[in-house]
PDB file of C-alpha atoms in Angstrom:
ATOM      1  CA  UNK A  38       4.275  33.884  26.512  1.00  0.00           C
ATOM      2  CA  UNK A  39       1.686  36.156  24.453  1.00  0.00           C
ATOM      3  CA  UNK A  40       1.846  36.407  21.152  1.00  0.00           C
ATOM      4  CA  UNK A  41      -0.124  39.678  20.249  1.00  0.00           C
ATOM      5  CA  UNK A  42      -0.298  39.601  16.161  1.00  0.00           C
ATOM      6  CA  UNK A  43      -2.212  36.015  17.111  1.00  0.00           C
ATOM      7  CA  UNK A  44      -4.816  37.158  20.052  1.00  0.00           C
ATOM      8  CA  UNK A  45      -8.282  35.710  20.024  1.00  0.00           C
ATOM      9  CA  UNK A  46      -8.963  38.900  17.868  1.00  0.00           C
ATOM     10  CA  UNK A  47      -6.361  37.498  14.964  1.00  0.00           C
ATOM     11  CA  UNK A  48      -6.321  33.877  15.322  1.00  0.00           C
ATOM     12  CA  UNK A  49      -3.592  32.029  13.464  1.00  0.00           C
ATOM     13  CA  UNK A  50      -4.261  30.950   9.895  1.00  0.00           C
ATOM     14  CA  UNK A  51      -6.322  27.633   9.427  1.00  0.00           C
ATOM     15  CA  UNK A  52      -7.476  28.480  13.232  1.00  0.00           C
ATOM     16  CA  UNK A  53     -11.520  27.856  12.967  1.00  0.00           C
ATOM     17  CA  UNK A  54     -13.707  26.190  15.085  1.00  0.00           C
ATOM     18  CA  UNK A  55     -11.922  22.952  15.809  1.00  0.00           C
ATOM     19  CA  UNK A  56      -9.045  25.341  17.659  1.00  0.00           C
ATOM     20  CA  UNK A  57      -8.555  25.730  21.048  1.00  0.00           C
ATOM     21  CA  UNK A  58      -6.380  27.843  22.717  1.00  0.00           C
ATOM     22  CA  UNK A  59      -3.220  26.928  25.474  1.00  0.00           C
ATOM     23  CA  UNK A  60      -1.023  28.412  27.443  1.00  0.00           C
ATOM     24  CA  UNK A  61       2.505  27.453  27.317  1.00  0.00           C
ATOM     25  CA  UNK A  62       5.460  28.642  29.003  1.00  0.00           C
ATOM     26  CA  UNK A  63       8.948  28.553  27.109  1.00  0.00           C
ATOM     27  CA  UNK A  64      12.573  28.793  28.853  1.00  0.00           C
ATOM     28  CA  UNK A  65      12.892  32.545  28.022  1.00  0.00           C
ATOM     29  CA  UNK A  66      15.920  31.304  25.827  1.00  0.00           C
ATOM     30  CA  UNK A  67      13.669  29.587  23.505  1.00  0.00           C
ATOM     31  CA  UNK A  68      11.160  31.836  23.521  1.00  0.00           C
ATOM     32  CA  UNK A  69      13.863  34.567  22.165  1.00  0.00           C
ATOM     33  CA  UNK A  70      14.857  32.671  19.125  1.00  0.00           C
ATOM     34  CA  UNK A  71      11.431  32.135  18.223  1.00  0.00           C
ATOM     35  CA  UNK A  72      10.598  35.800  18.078  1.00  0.00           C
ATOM     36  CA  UNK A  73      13.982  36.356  16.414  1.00  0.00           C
ATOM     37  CA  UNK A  74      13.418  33.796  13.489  1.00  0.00           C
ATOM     38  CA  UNK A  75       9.441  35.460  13.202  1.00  0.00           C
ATOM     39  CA  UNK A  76      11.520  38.796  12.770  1.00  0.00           C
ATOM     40  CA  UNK A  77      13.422  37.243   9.930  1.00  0.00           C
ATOM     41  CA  UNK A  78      10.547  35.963   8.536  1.00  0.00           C
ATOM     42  CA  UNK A  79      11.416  32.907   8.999  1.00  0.00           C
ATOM     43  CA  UNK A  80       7.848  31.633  10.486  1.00  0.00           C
ATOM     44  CA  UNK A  81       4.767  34.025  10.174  1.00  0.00           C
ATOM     45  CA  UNK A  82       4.018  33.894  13.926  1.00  0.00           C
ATOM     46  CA  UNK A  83       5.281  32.411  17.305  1.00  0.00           C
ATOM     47  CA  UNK A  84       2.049  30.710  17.279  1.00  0.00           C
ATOM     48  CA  UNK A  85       2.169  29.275  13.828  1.00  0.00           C
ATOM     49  CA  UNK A  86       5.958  27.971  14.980  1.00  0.00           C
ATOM     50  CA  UNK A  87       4.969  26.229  17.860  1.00  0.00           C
ATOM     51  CA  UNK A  88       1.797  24.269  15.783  1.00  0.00           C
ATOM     52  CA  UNK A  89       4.577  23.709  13.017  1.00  0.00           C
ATOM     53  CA  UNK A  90       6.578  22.202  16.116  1.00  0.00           C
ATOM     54  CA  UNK A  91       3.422  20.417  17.653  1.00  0.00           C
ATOM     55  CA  UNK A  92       2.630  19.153  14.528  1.00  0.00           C
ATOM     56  CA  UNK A  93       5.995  17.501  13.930  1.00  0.00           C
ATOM     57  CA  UNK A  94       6.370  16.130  17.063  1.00  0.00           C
ATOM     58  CA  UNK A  95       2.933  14.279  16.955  1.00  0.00           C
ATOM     59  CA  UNK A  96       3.709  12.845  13.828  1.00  0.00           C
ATOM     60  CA  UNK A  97       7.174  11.761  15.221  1.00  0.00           C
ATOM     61  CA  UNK A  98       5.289  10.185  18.132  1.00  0.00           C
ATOM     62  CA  UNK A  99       2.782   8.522  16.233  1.00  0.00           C
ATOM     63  CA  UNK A 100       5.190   7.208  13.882  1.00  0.00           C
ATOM     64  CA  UNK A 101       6.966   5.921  16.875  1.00  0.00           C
ATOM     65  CA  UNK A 102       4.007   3.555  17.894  1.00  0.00           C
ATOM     66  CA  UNK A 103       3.125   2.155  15.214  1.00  0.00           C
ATOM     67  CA  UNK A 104       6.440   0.972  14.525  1.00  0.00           C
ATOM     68  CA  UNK A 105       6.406  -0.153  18.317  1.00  0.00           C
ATOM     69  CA  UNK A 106       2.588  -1.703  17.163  1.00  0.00           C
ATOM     70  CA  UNK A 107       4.261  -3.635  14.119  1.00  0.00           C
ATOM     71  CA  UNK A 108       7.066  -4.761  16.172  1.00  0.00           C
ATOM     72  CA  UNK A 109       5.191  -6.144  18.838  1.00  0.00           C
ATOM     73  CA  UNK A 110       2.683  -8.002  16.394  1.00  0.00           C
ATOM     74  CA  UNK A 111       5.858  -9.463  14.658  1.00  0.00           C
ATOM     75  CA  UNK A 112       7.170 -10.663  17.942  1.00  0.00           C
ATOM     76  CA  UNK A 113      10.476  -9.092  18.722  1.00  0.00           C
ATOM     77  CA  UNK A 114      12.178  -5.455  18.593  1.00  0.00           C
ATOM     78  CA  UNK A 115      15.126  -5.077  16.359  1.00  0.00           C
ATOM     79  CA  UNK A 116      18.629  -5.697  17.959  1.00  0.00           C
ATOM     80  CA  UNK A 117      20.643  -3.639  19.420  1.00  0.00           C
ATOM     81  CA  UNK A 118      23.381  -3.587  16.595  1.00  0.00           C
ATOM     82  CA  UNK A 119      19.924  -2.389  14.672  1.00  0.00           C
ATOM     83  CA  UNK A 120      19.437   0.607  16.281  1.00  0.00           C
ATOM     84  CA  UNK A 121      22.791   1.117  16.407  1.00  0.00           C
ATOM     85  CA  UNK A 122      22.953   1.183  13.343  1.00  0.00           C
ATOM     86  CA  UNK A 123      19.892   3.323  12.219  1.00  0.00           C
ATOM     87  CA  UNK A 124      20.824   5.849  14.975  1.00  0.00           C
ATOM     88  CA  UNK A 125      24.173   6.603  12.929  1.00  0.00           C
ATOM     89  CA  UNK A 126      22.506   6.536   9.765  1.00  0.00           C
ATOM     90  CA  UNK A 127      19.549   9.062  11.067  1.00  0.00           C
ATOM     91  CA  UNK A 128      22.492  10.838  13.014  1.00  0.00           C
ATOM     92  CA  UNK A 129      20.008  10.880  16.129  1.00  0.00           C
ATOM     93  CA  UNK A 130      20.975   9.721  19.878  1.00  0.00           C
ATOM     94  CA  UNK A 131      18.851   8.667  22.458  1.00  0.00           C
ATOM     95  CA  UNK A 132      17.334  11.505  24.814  1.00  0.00           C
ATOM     96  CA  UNK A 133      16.259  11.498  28.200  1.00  0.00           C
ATOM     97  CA  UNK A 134      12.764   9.631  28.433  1.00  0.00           C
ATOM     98  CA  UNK A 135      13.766   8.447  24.390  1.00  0.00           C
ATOM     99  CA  UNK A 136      14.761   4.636  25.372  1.00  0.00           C
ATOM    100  CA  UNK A 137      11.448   4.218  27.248  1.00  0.00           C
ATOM    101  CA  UNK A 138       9.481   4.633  24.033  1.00  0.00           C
TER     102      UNK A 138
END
């Protein structure tokens, strides 16, 4: 997927030096509503979406271990009736490759 109003030439905002660039490919689905939210103005760019989205989900992960890091340190994971629990209240369920974690 190419996003033209962020080429090399225009690099996203707060791109500088430490930037690098990737390719990534999208189901074409996803890659649709993306363009259709930027048309609503809803996110400046496709590229400034998906480093909103990258940015998320490395916080998410990281957040992940180092509960993980304090739970192992105390010396046991919560119970089962624990996440239970906190998966209501968060309204989340466990994805593919989730559980592993």
């Amino acid at each position: 997927m190419t996003d033209r109003a962020n080429s090399s030439l225009n690099p996203p905002p707060g791109a500088g030096a430490d930037s690098s660039r990737s390719t990534v490919a999208l189901p074409a689905e996803q890659s649709e509503q993306i363009r259709r939210l930027v048309a609503i103005g809803r996110a400046a760019s496709v590229s400034d979406y998906v480093i909103e989205a990258v940015a998320e989900r490395l916080e998410r992960d990281r957040s992940l271990s180092e509960l993980q890091d304090l739970f192992e340190r105390k010396g046991h994971a919560p119970s089962a009736e624990h996440l239970a629990w906190a998966r209501e209240v968060l309204g989340v369920n466990d994805e593919p490759g989730e559980a592993a974690r």
